[in-house]
Amino acid sequence: MPAFKTLDDLDLAGRAVLLRVDFNVPMAGGKVTDLTRIERAAPTVRELTAAGAKVLLLSHFGRPKGKVVPEMSLAPLAPVVGAVLGGTSVAFAADCVGPDAASALAELPEGGVLLLENLRFHGGEEANEAAFADGLAALGDLYVNDAFSAAHRAHASTEGLARRLPAAAGRLMQAELEHLAAALEQPKRPLAAVVGGAKISTKLDLLGNLVAKVDMLVIGGGMANTFLNAVGVEVGRSLCEHEMAETAREILAKAKAAGCDVVLPTDAVVAGELAAGVKTEVVSVKAVPAGQMILDLGPATAEHLGRRLGDCASLVWNGPLGCFEVPPFDAATNLVARAAAERTKAGKLLSVAGGGDTVAALAHAGVLADFSYVSAAGGAFLEWLEGKTLPGVKALEDAA
Ligand code: 3PG
Ligand code: MG
């Protein structure tokens, strides 16, 4: 377990708490289209306000690169956050540092919530500038970081603040770190990893780290084609990084040396194009027709994977196994995800998933609530799978 402080270690009553959240939420036409990140931060906000703290919410939104970009203002989120909190009124300050922030804070009652404007309107945030971090720190007595999904950034609000104020992890950060540690640092074995997605070139560090840690590595998605190609299989017109063949063979060799069993597909669903309702065929991976593309793992592979998960005690999942957005190429992802969900519900598997498309794929399979833990993070989850030190987490550990 990483050693970091939590809300249990802070004396909160009457204190101004700088709470770093990740409200970098998807928006369309001025409306938030997915409240997950706000909902997941809500328990920490409630706990702080119930303890009599004044809560200053800090977040980035988009990538305005140090300039005020009105479309990237956090102002529209204040009422949304209030609604998620259950009808609380949430004040808003038009700047995250300086007189606007200070005067809004002066009016905030104990137990009140104040949302500060987008941190990234100041270049000092991403540059982790001392003067900017000092300006933020001047507003509060305590710092709580609940933004695991931004912890791969060494910014003023994710890193600098933890070195300036008494610092602790919020409940969401705590839950992320505890579940991730249970899955990959001290797992019950056998431990499996399922890794899918389009390309291995974006997941080299991740695969390299995982083969040294897991007992079984399942490779799906487009990247499985690259591995198949690397071991001499003709993949037709399938997505395939031919230039990565040598790298793929190196990963397989590293896995072998580490005693990690790499499971590649034996059959595939192929079609002439990626489109709904297109004519499909199930073939052995050794017999992919030259004009066809692999768009999903085949049913024999999917069933085999479901069975193999039946022997595992822990699972880390990142990336879909096929083109799940376009049925019927969602079949393998659905089948394997449901097998993992069933075993988790039976209390026999600790299942942790995260990163980009993964949440959408598990939601599509209808199993989001059945996994032990689904991370709200994209890039931070990937960097954690790569075995990298996350600056935001390191700063909390250093402060403990
Ligand atoms: C995310 O959405 O992945 C996080 O909020 C980090 O955002 P960033 O990639 O712009 O730093
Ligand atoms: Mg990102």
mmCIF file of C-alpha atoms and ligand atoms in Angstrom:
data_model
loop_
_atom_site.group_PDB
_atom_site.id
_atom_site.type_symbol
_atom_site.label_atom_id
_atom_site.label_comp_id
_atom_site.label_asym_id
_atom_site.label_seq_id
_atom_site.Cartn_x
_atom_site.Cartn_y
_atom_site.Cartn_z
ATOM 1 C CA MET A 1 0.000 0.000 0.000
ATOM 2 C CA PRO A 2 1.303 3.427 -0.842
ATOM 3 C CA ALA A 3 1.528 5.552 2.292
ATOM 4 C CA PHE A 4 -0.581 8.647 1.972
ATOM 5 C CA LYS A 5 -2.828 10.593 4.300
ATOM 6 C CA THR A 6 -6.598 10.507 3.916
ATOM 7 C CA LEU A 7 -9.468 12.644 5.173
ATOM 8 C CA ASP A 8 -9.258 10.654 8.407
ATOM 9 C CA ASP A 9 -5.961 12.375 9.173
ATOM 10 C CA LEU A 10 -7.151 15.976 8.757
ATOM 11 C CA ASP A 11 -8.722 18.342 11.245
ATOM 12 C CA LEU A 12 -11.353 19.896 8.996
ATOM 13 C CA ALA A 13 -13.750 22.062 11.006
ATOM 14 C CA GLY A 14 -13.611 25.702 9.958
ATOM 15 C CA ARG A 15 -10.698 25.070 7.579
ATOM 16 C CA ALA A 16 -10.527 26.209 3.975
ATOM 17 C CA VAL A 17 -9.770 23.082 1.940
ATOM 18 C CA LEU A 18 -8.384 23.264 -1.589
ATOM 19 C CA LEU A 19 -9.941 20.188 -3.173
ATOM 20 C CA ARG A 20 -8.438 19.212 -6.537
ATOM 21 C CA VAL A 21 -11.090 17.414 -8.551
ATOM 22 C CA ASP A 22 -11.202 16.401 -12.212
ATOM 23 C CA PHE A 23 -14.223 18.125 -13.722
ATOM 24 C CA ASN A 24 -12.792 17.708 -17.217
ATOM 25 C CA VAL A 25 -16.160 16.277 -18.205
ATOM 26 C CA PRO A 26 -17.605 15.748 -21.682
ATOM 27 C CA MET A 27 -19.834 18.649 -22.749
ATOM 28 C CA ALA A 28 -22.017 19.166 -25.798
ATOM 29 C CA GLY A 29 -23.998 22.331 -26.503
ATOM 30 C CA GLY A 30 -23.186 23.719 -23.042
ATOM 31 C CA LYS A 31 -24.545 20.616 -21.276
ATOM 32 C CA VAL A 32 -22.567 17.973 -19.387
ATOM 33 C CA THR A 33 -23.165 14.664 -21.183
ATOM 34 C CA ASP A 34 -21.612 12.368 -18.563
ATOM 35 C CA LEU A 35 -21.749 13.227 -14.856
ATOM 36 C CA THR A 36 -19.543 10.331 -13.725
ATOM 37 C CA ARG A 37 -16.524 12.380 -12.713
ATOM 38 C CA ILE A 38 -18.672 14.846 -10.739
ATOM 39 C CA GLU A 39 -20.635 12.056 -9.074
ATOM 40 C CA ARG A 40 -17.437 10.288 -8.078
ATOM 41 C CA ALA A 41 -16.037 13.421 -6.439
ATOM 42 C CA ALA A 42 -19.277 14.122 -4.553
ATOM 43 C CA PRO A 43 -18.655 11.855 -1.515
ATOM 44 C CA THR A 44 -15.443 13.738 -0.699
ATOM 45 C CA VAL A 45 -17.159 17.120 -1.057
ATOM 46 C CA ARG A 46 -20.002 15.990 1.197
ATOM 47 C CA GLU A 47 -17.646 14.617 3.808
ATOM 48 C CA LEU A 48 -15.693 17.880 3.877
ATOM 49 C CA THR A 49 -18.761 20.099 4.134
ATOM 50 C CA ALA A 50 -20.345 17.859 6.777
ATOM 51 C CA ALA A 51 -17.170 18.291 8.840
ATOM 52 C CA GLY A 52 -17.575 22.075 8.650
ATOM 53 C CA ALA A 53 -14.846 22.799 6.116
ATOM 54 C CA LYS A 54 -15.071 25.478 3.430
ATOM 55 C CA VAL A 55 -14.522 23.663 0.158
ATOM 56 C CA LEU A 56 -12.737 25.312 -2.758
ATOM 57 C CA LEU A 57 -13.069 23.154 -5.850
ATOM 58 C CA LEU A 58 -10.074 23.302 -8.196
ATOM 59 C CA SER A 59 -10.170 21.777 -11.664
ATOM 60 C CA HIS A 60 -8.897 22.087 -15.179
ATOM 61 C CA PHE A 61 -11.198 21.904 -18.174
ATOM 62 C CA GLY A 62 -9.916 21.256 -21.690
ATOM 63 C CA ARG A 63 -6.552 22.554 -22.823
ATOM 64 C CA PRO A 64 -6.737 26.384 -23.004
ATOM 65 C CA LYS A 65 -2.931 26.588 -22.745
ATOM 66 C CA GLY A 66 -2.647 29.467 -20.276
ATOM 67 C CA LYS A 67 -5.224 31.747 -21.925
ATOM 68 C CA VAL A 68 -8.779 32.662 -20.979
ATOM 69 C CA VAL A 69 -10.967 30.730 -23.425
ATOM 70 C CA PRO A 70 -14.615 31.514 -22.610
ATOM 71 C CA GLU A 71 -15.891 28.178 -24.004
ATOM 72 C CA MET A 72 -13.654 26.453 -21.467
ATOM 73 C CA SER A 73 -15.038 28.296 -18.452
ATOM 74 C CA LEU A 74 -16.116 26.148 -15.525
ATOM 75 C CA ALA A 75 -18.944 28.586 -14.703
ATOM 76 C CA PRO A 76 -21.688 26.401 -16.276
ATOM 77 C CA LEU A 77 -20.645 23.563 -13.981
ATOM 78 C CA ALA A 78 -21.451 25.312 -10.677
ATOM 79 C CA PRO A 79 -25.209 24.547 -10.798
ATOM 80 C CA VAL A 80 -24.512 21.059 -12.145
ATOM 81 C CA VAL A 81 -22.200 20.300 -9.223
ATOM 82 C CA GLY A 82 -24.804 21.736 -6.838
ATOM 83 C CA ALA A 83 -27.459 19.423 -8.266
ATOM 84 C CA VAL A 84 -25.207 16.374 -7.993
ATOM 85 C CA LEU A 85 -24.527 17.301 -4.372
ATOM 86 C CA GLY A 86 -28.270 17.184 -3.788
ATOM 87 C CA GLY A 87 -29.428 20.770 -4.229
ATOM 88 C CA THR A 88 -26.522 22.570 -2.583
ATOM 89 C CA SER A 89 -25.779 26.065 -3.814
ATOM 90 C CA VAL A 90 -22.276 26.212 -5.261
ATOM 91 C CA ALA A 91 -20.632 29.633 -5.532
ATOM 92 C CA PHE A 92 -18.323 30.488 -8.417
ATOM 93 C CA ALA A 93 -15.213 32.674 -8.592
ATOM 94 C CA ALA A 94 -14.193 34.109 -11.954
ATOM 95 C CA ASP A 95 -10.513 33.437 -11.274
ATOM 96 C CA CYS A 96 -8.776 30.635 -9.387
ATOM 97 C CA VAL A 97 -6.205 32.936 -7.746
ATOM 98 C CA GLY A 98 -5.997 36.589 -6.732
ATOM 99 C CA PRO A 99 -8.673 39.040 -5.548
ATOM 100 C CA ASP A 100 -11.680 37.352 -7.277
ATOM 101 C CA ALA A 101 -10.931 34.066 -5.564
ATOM 102 C CA ALA A 102 -10.121 35.698 -2.218
ATOM 103 C CA SER A 103 -13.311 37.765 -2.072
ATOM 104 C CA ALA A 104 -15.499 34.784 -3.044
ATOM 105 C CA LEU A 105 -13.818 32.782 -0.288
ATOM 106 C CA ALA A 106 -14.379 35.592 2.232
ATOM 107 C CA GLU A 107 -18.117 35.268 1.642
ATOM 108 C CA LEU A 108 -18.162 31.478 1.894
ATOM 109 C CA PRO A 109 -19.754 30.096 5.091
ATOM 110 C CA GLU A 110 -18.420 27.049 6.902
ATOM 111 C CA GLY A 111 -19.730 24.000 5.055
ATOM 112 C CA GLY A 112 -20.013 26.055 1.842
ATOM 113 C CA VAL A 113 -18.727 25.075 -1.615
ATOM 114 C CA LEU A 114 -16.946 27.408 -4.022
ATOM 115 C CA LEU A 115 -15.960 26.404 -7.559
ATOM 116 C CA LEU A 116 -12.939 28.294 -8.899
ATOM 117 C CA GLU A 117 -12.448 29.101 -12.585
ATOM 118 C CA ASN A 118 -10.409 26.792 -14.852
ATOM 119 C CA LEU A 119 -6.868 26.421 -13.503
ATOM 120 C CA ARG A 120 -5.425 26.188 -17.007
ATOM 121 C CA PHE A 121 -6.418 29.782 -17.795
ATOM 122 C CA HIS A 122 -3.077 30.445 -16.084
ATOM 123 C CA GLY A 123 0.126 29.185 -17.731
ATOM 124 C CA GLY A 124 1.566 28.668 -14.239
ATOM 125 C CA GLU A 125 -0.710 25.674 -13.698
ATOM 126 C CA GLU A 126 0.785 23.349 -16.320
ATOM 127 C CA ALA A 127 4.274 24.814 -15.822
ATOM 128 C CA ASN A 128 3.939 24.076 -12.073
ATOM 129 C CA GLU A 129 5.242 27.600 -11.429
ATOM 130 C CA ALA A 130 6.116 28.392 -7.842
ATOM 131 C CA ALA A 131 4.397 31.791 -7.877
ATOM 132 C CA PHE A 132 1.141 30.310 -9.189
ATOM 133 C CA ALA A 133 1.207 27.408 -6.733
ATOM 134 C CA ASP A 134 1.899 29.914 -3.923
ATOM 135 C CA GLY A 135 -1.123 31.938 -5.068
ATOM 136 C CA LEU A 136 -3.357 28.881 -4.877
ATOM 137 C CA ALA A 137 -1.898 27.772 -1.550
ATOM 138 C CA ALA A 138 -2.554 31.222 -0.063
ATOM 139 C CA LEU A 139 -6.292 30.599 -0.373
ATOM 140 C CA GLY A 140 -6.496 27.495 1.812
ATOM 141 C CA ASP A 141 -5.347 25.780 4.970
ATOM 142 C CA LEU A 142 -5.372 22.212 3.648
ATOM 143 C CA TYR A 143 -5.006 20.434 0.304
ATOM 144 C CA VAL A 144 -6.980 17.345 -0.712
ATOM 145 C CA ASN A 145 -6.364 15.664 -4.061
ATOM 146 C CA ASP A 146 -9.281 13.675 -5.467
ATOM 147 C CA ALA A 147 -8.153 13.818 -9.093
ATOM 148 C CA PHE A 148 -6.446 10.481 -9.768
ATOM 149 C CA SER A 149 -7.291 10.970 -13.435
ATOM 150 C CA ALA A 150 -5.039 14.048 -13.526
ATOM 151 C CA ALA A 151 -2.310 12.587 -11.283
ATOM 152 C CA HIS A 152 -0.066 11.810 -14.273
ATOM 153 C CA ARG A 153 0.371 15.575 -14.672
ATOM 154 C CA ALA A 154 2.995 17.400 -12.579
ATOM 155 C CA HIS A 155 1.008 20.626 -12.435
ATOM 156 C CA ALA A 156 0.705 23.256 -9.698
ATOM 157 C CA SER A 157 -2.672 21.952 -8.533
ATOM 158 C CA THR A 158 -1.764 18.261 -8.718
ATOM 159 C CA GLU A 159 1.829 18.382 -7.478
ATOM 160 C CA GLY A 160 2.960 21.810 -6.281
ATOM 161 C CA LEU A 161 0.148 22.243 -3.757
ATOM 162 C CA ALA A 162 0.935 18.975 -1.987
ATOM 163 C CA ARG A 163 4.358 20.418 -1.235
ATOM 164 C CA ARG A 164 2.922 23.624 0.226
ATOM 165 C CA LEU A 165 -0.004 22.638 2.460
ATOM 166 C CA PRO A 166 -0.873 19.673 4.677
ATOM 167 C CA ALA A 167 -1.983 17.194 1.994
ATOM 168 C CA ALA A 168 -4.234 14.153 1.832
ATOM 169 C CA ALA A 169 -5.991 11.948 -0.697
ATOM 170 C CA GLY A 170 -9.737 12.385 -1.097
ATOM 171 C CA ARG A 171 -12.030 9.361 -1.005
ATOM 172 C CA LEU A 172 -12.002 8.869 -4.800
ATOM 173 C CA MET A 173 -8.207 9.067 -4.996
ATOM 174 C CA GLN A 174 -8.018 6.700 -2.038
ATOM 175 C CA ALA A 175 -10.393 4.198 -3.673
ATOM 176 C CA GLU A 176 -8.476 4.329 -6.962
ATOM 177 C CA LEU A 177 -5.114 3.747 -5.273
ATOM 178 C CA GLU A 178 -6.381 0.983 -3.009
ATOM 179 C CA HIS A 179 -8.062 -0.942 -5.834
ATOM 180 C CA LEU A 180 -5.176 -0.522 -8.230
ATOM 181 C CA ALA A 181 -2.727 -1.729 -5.587
ATOM 182 C CA ALA A 182 -4.923 -4.737 -4.810
ATOM 183 C CA ALA A 183 -5.020 -5.646 -8.496
ATOM 184 C CA LEU A 184 -1.426 -5.187 -9.538
ATOM 185 C CA GLU A 185 0.843 -4.664 -6.549
ATOM 186 C CA GLN A 186 -0.295 -7.347 -4.096
ATOM 187 C CA PRO A 187 -2.716 -9.392 -6.209
ATOM 188 C CA LYS A 188 -4.197 -12.746 -5.440
ATOM 189 C CA ARG A 189 -2.902 -15.061 -8.163
ATOM 190 C CA PRO A 190 -3.316 -16.180 -10.836
ATOM 191 C CA LEU A 191 -3.443 -12.600 -12.137
ATOM 192 C CA ALA A 192 -4.628 -11.987 -15.701
ATOM 193 C CA ALA A 193 -4.449 -8.877 -17.852
ATOM 194 C CA VAL A 194 -6.714 -8.321 -20.825
ATOM 195 C CA VAL A 195 -5.288 -5.712 -23.177
ATOM 196 C CA GLY A 196 -7.051 -4.640 -26.322
ATOM 197 C CA GLY A 197 -7.275 -1.578 -28.506
ATOM 198 C CA ALA A 198 -6.026 -0.671 -31.913
ATOM 199 C CA LYS A 199 -2.258 -0.363 -31.705
ATOM 200 C CA ILE A 200 0.649 -1.782 -29.776
ATOM 201 C CA SER A 201 2.769 1.283 -30.574
ATOM 202 C CA THR A 202 0.820 3.256 -27.942
ATOM 203 C CA LYS A 203 0.981 0.432 -25.397
ATOM 204 C CA LEU A 204 4.573 -0.781 -25.521
ATOM 205 C CA ASP A 205 5.497 0.340 -22.011
ATOM 206 C CA LEU A 206 2.229 -1.033 -20.717
ATOM 207 C CA LEU A 207 2.762 -4.472 -22.273
ATOM 208 C CA GLY A 208 6.398 -4.517 -21.161
ATOM 209 C CA ASN A 209 5.398 -3.802 -17.561
ATOM 210 C CA LEU A 210 2.485 -6.240 -17.538
ATOM 211 C CA VAL A 211 4.344 -9.300 -18.860
ATOM 212 C CA ALA A 212 6.697 -8.997 -15.892
ATOM 213 C CA LYS A 213 3.814 -8.913 -13.413
ATOM 214 C CA VAL A 214 0.889 -10.997 -14.645
ATOM 215 C CA ASP A 215 0.509 -14.752 -15.026
ATOM 216 C CA MET A 216 -1.612 -14.552 -18.180
ATOM 217 C CA LEU A 217 -1.781 -11.790 -20.775
ATOM 218 C CA VAL A 218 -4.709 -11.814 -23.184
ATOM 219 C CA ILE A 219 -4.158 -9.720 -26.294
ATOM 220 C CA GLY A 220 -7.171 -8.633 -28.303
ATOM 221 C CA GLY A 221 -8.307 -5.810 -30.544
ATOM 222 C CA GLY A 222 -6.314 -4.551 -33.505
ATOM 223 C CA MET A 223 -3.058 -5.063 -31.622
ATOM 224 C CA ALA A 224 -3.604 -8.845 -31.652
ATOM 225 C CA ASN A 225 -3.204 -8.684 -35.445
ATOM 226 C CA THR A 226 0.238 -7.148 -35.008
ATOM 227 C CA PHE A 227 1.227 -10.022 -32.720
ATOM 228 C CA LEU A 228 -0.240 -12.628 -35.080
ATOM 229 C CA ASN A 229 1.633 -11.062 -37.985
ATOM 230 C CA ALA A 230 4.814 -11.111 -35.900
ATOM 231 C CA VAL A 231 4.546 -14.889 -35.472
ATOM 232 C CA GLY A 232 3.993 -15.473 -39.171
ATOM 233 C CA VAL A 233 0.213 -15.329 -39.544
ATOM 234 C CA GLU A 234 -1.235 -13.611 -42.641
ATOM 235 C CA VAL A 235 -3.823 -11.085 -41.436
ATOM 236 C CA GLY A 236 -5.156 -9.946 -44.830
ATOM 237 C CA ARG A 237 -6.361 -6.328 -44.848
ATOM 238 C CA SER A 238 -6.670 -6.215 -41.050
ATOM 239 C CA LEU A 239 -5.364 -3.269 -39.063
ATOM 240 C CA CYS A 240 -1.775 -4.297 -38.387
ATOM 241 C CA GLU A 241 1.447 -2.483 -37.518
ATOM 242 C CA HIS A 242 3.775 -4.487 -39.756
ATOM 243 C CA GLU A 243 6.741 -2.356 -38.714
ATOM 244 C CA MET A 244 6.218 -3.422 -35.077
ATOM 245 C CA ALA A 245 6.785 -7.137 -35.734
ATOM 246 C CA GLU A 246 10.238 -7.207 -34.142
ATOM 247 C CA THR A 247 8.967 -5.287 -31.103
ATOM 248 C CA ALA A 248 6.041 -7.685 -30.730
ATOM 249 C CA ARG A 249 8.446 -10.642 -30.823
ATOM 250 C CA GLU A 250 10.563 -8.968 -28.123
ATOM 251 C CA ILE A 251 7.490 -8.617 -25.909
ATOM 252 C CA LEU A 252 6.653 -12.289 -26.455
ATOM 253 C CA ALA A 253 10.226 -13.268 -25.555
ATOM 254 C CA LYS A 254 10.122 -11.126 -22.419
ATOM 255 C CA ALA A 255 6.826 -12.769 -21.447
ATOM 256 C CA LYS A 256 8.263 -16.224 -21.938
ATOM 257 C CA ALA A 257 11.304 -15.408 -19.798
ATOM 258 C CA ALA A 258 8.993 -14.078 -17.056
ATOM 259 C CA GLY A 259 6.705 -17.126 -17.155
ATOM 260 C CA CYS A 260 3.772 -15.076 -18.436
ATOM 261 C CA ASP A 261 1.382 -16.990 -20.658
ATOM 262 C CA VAL A 262 0.406 -14.815 -23.645
ATOM 263 C CA VAL A 263 -2.928 -15.784 -25.157
ATOM 264 C CA LEU A 264 -3.429 -14.791 -28.801
ATOM 265 C CA PRO A 265 -6.607 -15.403 -30.827
ATOM 266 C CA THR A 266 -7.041 -18.685 -32.669
ATOM 267 C CA ASP A 267 -10.133 -17.677 -34.622
ATOM 268 C CA ALA A 268 -11.552 -14.379 -35.827
ATOM 269 C CA VAL A 269 -14.646 -12.694 -37.202
ATOM 270 C CA VAL A 270 -13.793 -11.190 -40.579
ATOM 271 C CA ALA A 271 -15.601 -8.936 -43.036
ATOM 272 C CA GLY A 272 -14.793 -6.860 -46.105
ATOM 273 C CA GLU A 273 -15.479 -3.596 -44.266
ATOM 274 C CA LEU A 274 -16.309 -2.230 -40.835
ATOM 275 C CA ALA A 275 -20.033 -1.502 -41.060
ATOM 276 C CA ALA A 276 -23.175 -2.578 -39.247
ATOM 277 C CA GLY A 277 -25.014 -5.469 -40.886
ATOM 278 C CA VAL A 278 -22.107 -6.321 -43.173
ATOM 279 C CA LYS A 279 -21.634 -9.991 -44.205
ATOM 280 C CA THR A 280 -19.266 -11.698 -41.745
ATOM 281 C CA GLU A 281 -17.455 -14.996 -41.541
ATOM 282 C CA VAL A 282 -15.709 -16.875 -38.735
ATOM 283 C CA VAL A 283 -12.315 -18.207 -39.763
ATOM 284 C CA SER A 284 -9.205 -19.685 -38.195
ATOM 285 C CA VAL A 285 -6.516 -17.008 -37.841
ATOM 286 C CA LYS A 286 -4.473 -19.250 -40.133
ATOM 287 C CA ALA A 287 -7.030 -18.800 -42.907
ATOM 288 C CA VAL A 288 -7.873 -15.082 -43.054
ATOM 289 C CA PRO A 289 -8.881 -14.368 -46.686
ATOM 290 C CA ALA A 290 -6.555 -11.820 -48.301
ATOM 291 C CA GLY A 291 -9.328 -9.296 -48.988
ATOM 292 C CA GLN A 292 -10.899 -9.475 -45.515
ATOM 293 C CA MET A 293 -10.290 -7.731 -42.189
ATOM 294 C CA ILE A 294 -10.296 -9.170 -38.660
ATOM 295 C CA LEU A 295 -12.847 -7.108 -36.723
ATOM 296 C CA ASP A 296 -13.413 -9.242 -33.630
ATOM 297 C CA LEU A 297 -12.001 -12.283 -31.862
ATOM 298 C CA GLY A 298 -13.786 -15.437 -32.937
ATOM 299 C CA PRO A 299 -16.262 -17.369 -30.774
ATOM 300 C CA ALA A 300 -13.849 -20.217 -29.988
ATOM 301 C CA THR A 301 -11.252 -17.705 -28.717
ATOM 302 C CA ALA A 302 -13.867 -15.814 -26.694
ATOM 303 C CA GLU A 303 -15.154 -18.989 -25.069
ATOM 304 C CA HIS A 304 -11.623 -20.132 -24.340
ATOM 305 C CA LEU A 305 -10.884 -16.772 -22.676
ATOM 306 C CA GLY A 306 -14.057 -16.962 -20.603
ATOM 307 C CA ARG A 307 -12.976 -20.400 -19.370
ATOM 308 C CA ARG A 308 -9.417 -19.310 -18.647
ATOM 309 C CA LEU A 309 -10.679 -16.389 -16.545
ATOM 310 C CA GLY A 310 -12.434 -19.048 -14.490
ATOM 311 C CA ASP A 311 -9.000 -20.037 -13.133
ATOM 312 C CA CYS A 312 -7.950 -16.487 -12.260
ATOM 313 C CA ALA A 313 -8.229 -14.631 -8.951
ATOM 314 C CA SER A 314 -7.418 -11.131 -10.232
ATOM 315 C CA LEU A 315 -7.914 -9.301 -13.508
ATOM 316 C CA VAL A 316 -6.783 -5.991 -14.953
ATOM 317 C CA TRP A 317 -8.573 -4.941 -18.144
ATOM 318 C CA ASN A 318 -7.704 -2.210 -20.620
ATOM 319 C CA GLY A 319 -9.072 -1.928 -24.128
ATOM 320 C CA PRO A 320 -11.824 -3.625 -26.132
ATOM 321 C CA LEU A 321 -11.251 -6.997 -27.835
ATOM 322 C CA GLY A 322 -12.960 -6.093 -31.099
ATOM 323 C CA CYS A 323 -14.692 -3.180 -32.841
ATOM 324 C CA PHE A 324 -17.381 -3.186 -30.151
ATOM 325 C CA GLU A 325 -19.039 0.042 -31.330
ATOM 326 C CA VAL A 326 -20.273 -1.745 -34.455
ATOM 327 C CA PRO A 327 -22.265 -4.919 -33.721
ATOM 328 C CA PRO A 328 -21.797 -7.802 -34.316
ATOM 329 C CA PHE A 329 -18.120 -7.028 -33.679
ATOM 330 C CA ASP A 330 -18.943 -6.521 -29.980
ATOM 331 C CA ALA A 331 -19.524 -10.234 -29.366
ATOM 332 C CA ALA A 332 -16.139 -11.247 -27.944
ATOM 333 C CA THR A 333 -15.844 -8.166 -25.720
ATOM 334 C CA ASN A 334 -19.358 -8.791 -24.410
ATOM 335 C CA LEU A 335 -18.782 -12.492 -23.768
ATOM 336 C CA VAL A 336 -15.448 -12.108 -21.972
ATOM 337 C CA ALA A 337 -16.620 -9.043 -20.004
ATOM 338 C CA ARG A 338 -19.725 -10.921 -18.864
ATOM 339 C CA ALA A 339 -17.658 -13.958 -17.846
ATOM 340 C CA ALA A 340 -15.457 -11.675 -15.726
ATOM 341 C CA ALA A 341 -18.517 -9.964 -14.260
ATOM 342 C CA GLU A 342 -20.150 -13.280 -13.303
ATOM 343 C CA ARG A 343 -17.032 -14.509 -11.565
ATOM 344 C CA THR A 344 -16.660 -11.159 -9.785
ATOM 345 C CA LYS A 345 -20.280 -11.326 -8.577
ATOM 346 C CA ALA A 346 -19.602 -14.847 -7.297
ATOM 347 C CA GLY A 347 -16.807 -13.386 -5.154
ATOM 348 C CA LYS A 348 -14.088 -15.322 -6.955
ATOM 349 C CA LEU A 349 -12.440 -12.565 -8.971
ATOM 350 C CA LEU A 350 -11.109 -9.091 -8.234
ATOM 351 C CA SER A 351 -11.662 -7.229 -11.506
ATOM 352 C CA VAL A 352 -10.268 -3.775 -12.181
ATOM 353 C CA ALA A 353 -10.717 -1.934 -15.473
ATOM 354 C CA GLY A 354 -9.974 1.503 -16.815
ATOM 355 C CA GLY A 355 -8.737 3.737 -19.594
ATOM 356 C CA GLY A 356 -10.464 5.448 -22.490
ATOM 357 C CA ASP A 357 -12.623 3.076 -24.520
ATOM 358 C CA THR A 358 -12.687 0.431 -21.819
ATOM 359 C CA VAL A 359 -15.405 2.065 -19.751
ATOM 360 C CA ALA A 360 -17.570 2.492 -22.858
ATOM 361 C CA ALA A 361 -16.985 -1.147 -23.848
ATOM 362 C CA LEU A 362 -17.928 -2.468 -20.397
ATOM 363 C CA ALA A 363 -20.964 -0.198 -20.275
ATOM 364 C CA HIS A 364 -21.979 -1.522 -23.699
ATOM 365 C CA ALA A 365 -21.641 -5.085 -22.348
ATOM 366 C CA GLY A 366 -23.870 -4.064 -19.432
ATOM 367 C CA VAL A 367 -21.326 -5.009 -16.759
ATOM 368 C CA LEU A 368 -20.000 -1.653 -15.562
ATOM 369 C CA ALA A 369 -21.518 -2.085 -12.109
ATOM 370 C CA ASP A 370 -20.406 -5.710 -11.788
ATOM 371 C CA PHE A 371 -16.659 -5.204 -11.964
ATOM 372 C CA SER A 372 -14.889 -4.772 -8.610
ATOM 373 C CA TYR A 373 -13.640 -1.368 -9.691
ATOM 374 C CA VAL A 374 -13.745 0.719 -12.850
ATOM 375 C CA SER A 375 -11.338 3.628 -12.860
ATOM 376 C CA ALA A 376 -12.563 7.065 -13.934
ATOM 377 C CA ALA A 377 -9.133 7.780 -15.357
ATOM 378 C CA GLY A 378 -7.862 7.582 -18.932
ATOM 379 C CA GLY A 379 -4.226 8.569 -19.346
ATOM 380 C CA ALA A 380 -3.432 8.222 -15.630
ATOM 381 C CA PHE A 381 -4.730 4.628 -15.609
ATOM 382 C CA LEU A 382 -2.530 3.787 -18.593
ATOM 383 C CA GLU A 383 0.550 5.333 -17.006
ATOM 384 C CA TRP A 384 -0.181 3.384 -13.848
ATOM 385 C CA LEU A 385 -0.375 0.171 -15.927
ATOM 386 C CA GLU A 386 2.959 1.153 -17.423
ATOM 387 C CA GLY A 387 4.423 1.086 -13.922
ATOM 388 C CA LYS A 388 5.218 4.807 -14.010
ATOM 389 C CA THR A 389 5.326 7.013 -10.962
ATOM 390 C CA LEU A 390 2.393 9.414 -11.085
ATOM 391 C CA PRO A 391 3.622 12.851 -9.894
ATOM 392 C CA GLY A 392 0.323 13.639 -8.168
ATOM 393 C CA VAL A 393 0.448 10.391 -6.199
ATOM 394 C CA LYS A 394 4.162 10.733 -5.433
ATOM 395 C CA ALA A 395 3.570 14.212 -3.981
ATOM 396 C CA LEU A 396 0.870 12.826 -1.654
ATOM 397 C CA GLU A 397 3.190 10.030 -0.552
ATOM 398 C CA ASP A 398 6.023 12.490 0.068
ATOM 399 C CA ALA A 399 3.644 14.607 2.152
ATOM 400 C CA ALA A 400 2.532 11.685 4.332
HETATM 401 C C1 3PG B 1 -8.354 13.452 -18.643
HETATM 402 O O1 3PG B 1 -9.460 13.807 -19.050
HETATM 403 O O2 3PG B 1 -7.749 12.450 -19.073
HETATM 404 C C2 3PG B 1 -7.733 14.231 -17.530
HETATM 405 O O3 3PG B 1 -8.615 15.191 -17.073
HETATM 406 C C3 3PG B 1 -6.411 14.846 -17.943
HETATM 407 O O4 3PG B 1 -6.606 15.785 -18.945
HETATM 408 P P1 3PG B 1 -5.358 16.214 -19.851
HETATM 409 O O5 3PG B 1 -5.019 15.010 -20.695
HETATM 410 O O6 3PG B 1 -5.799 17.402 -20.640
HETATM 411 O O7 3PG B 1 -4.221 16.547 -18.905
HETATM 412 MG MG MG B 2 -6.426 12.947 -21.559
#
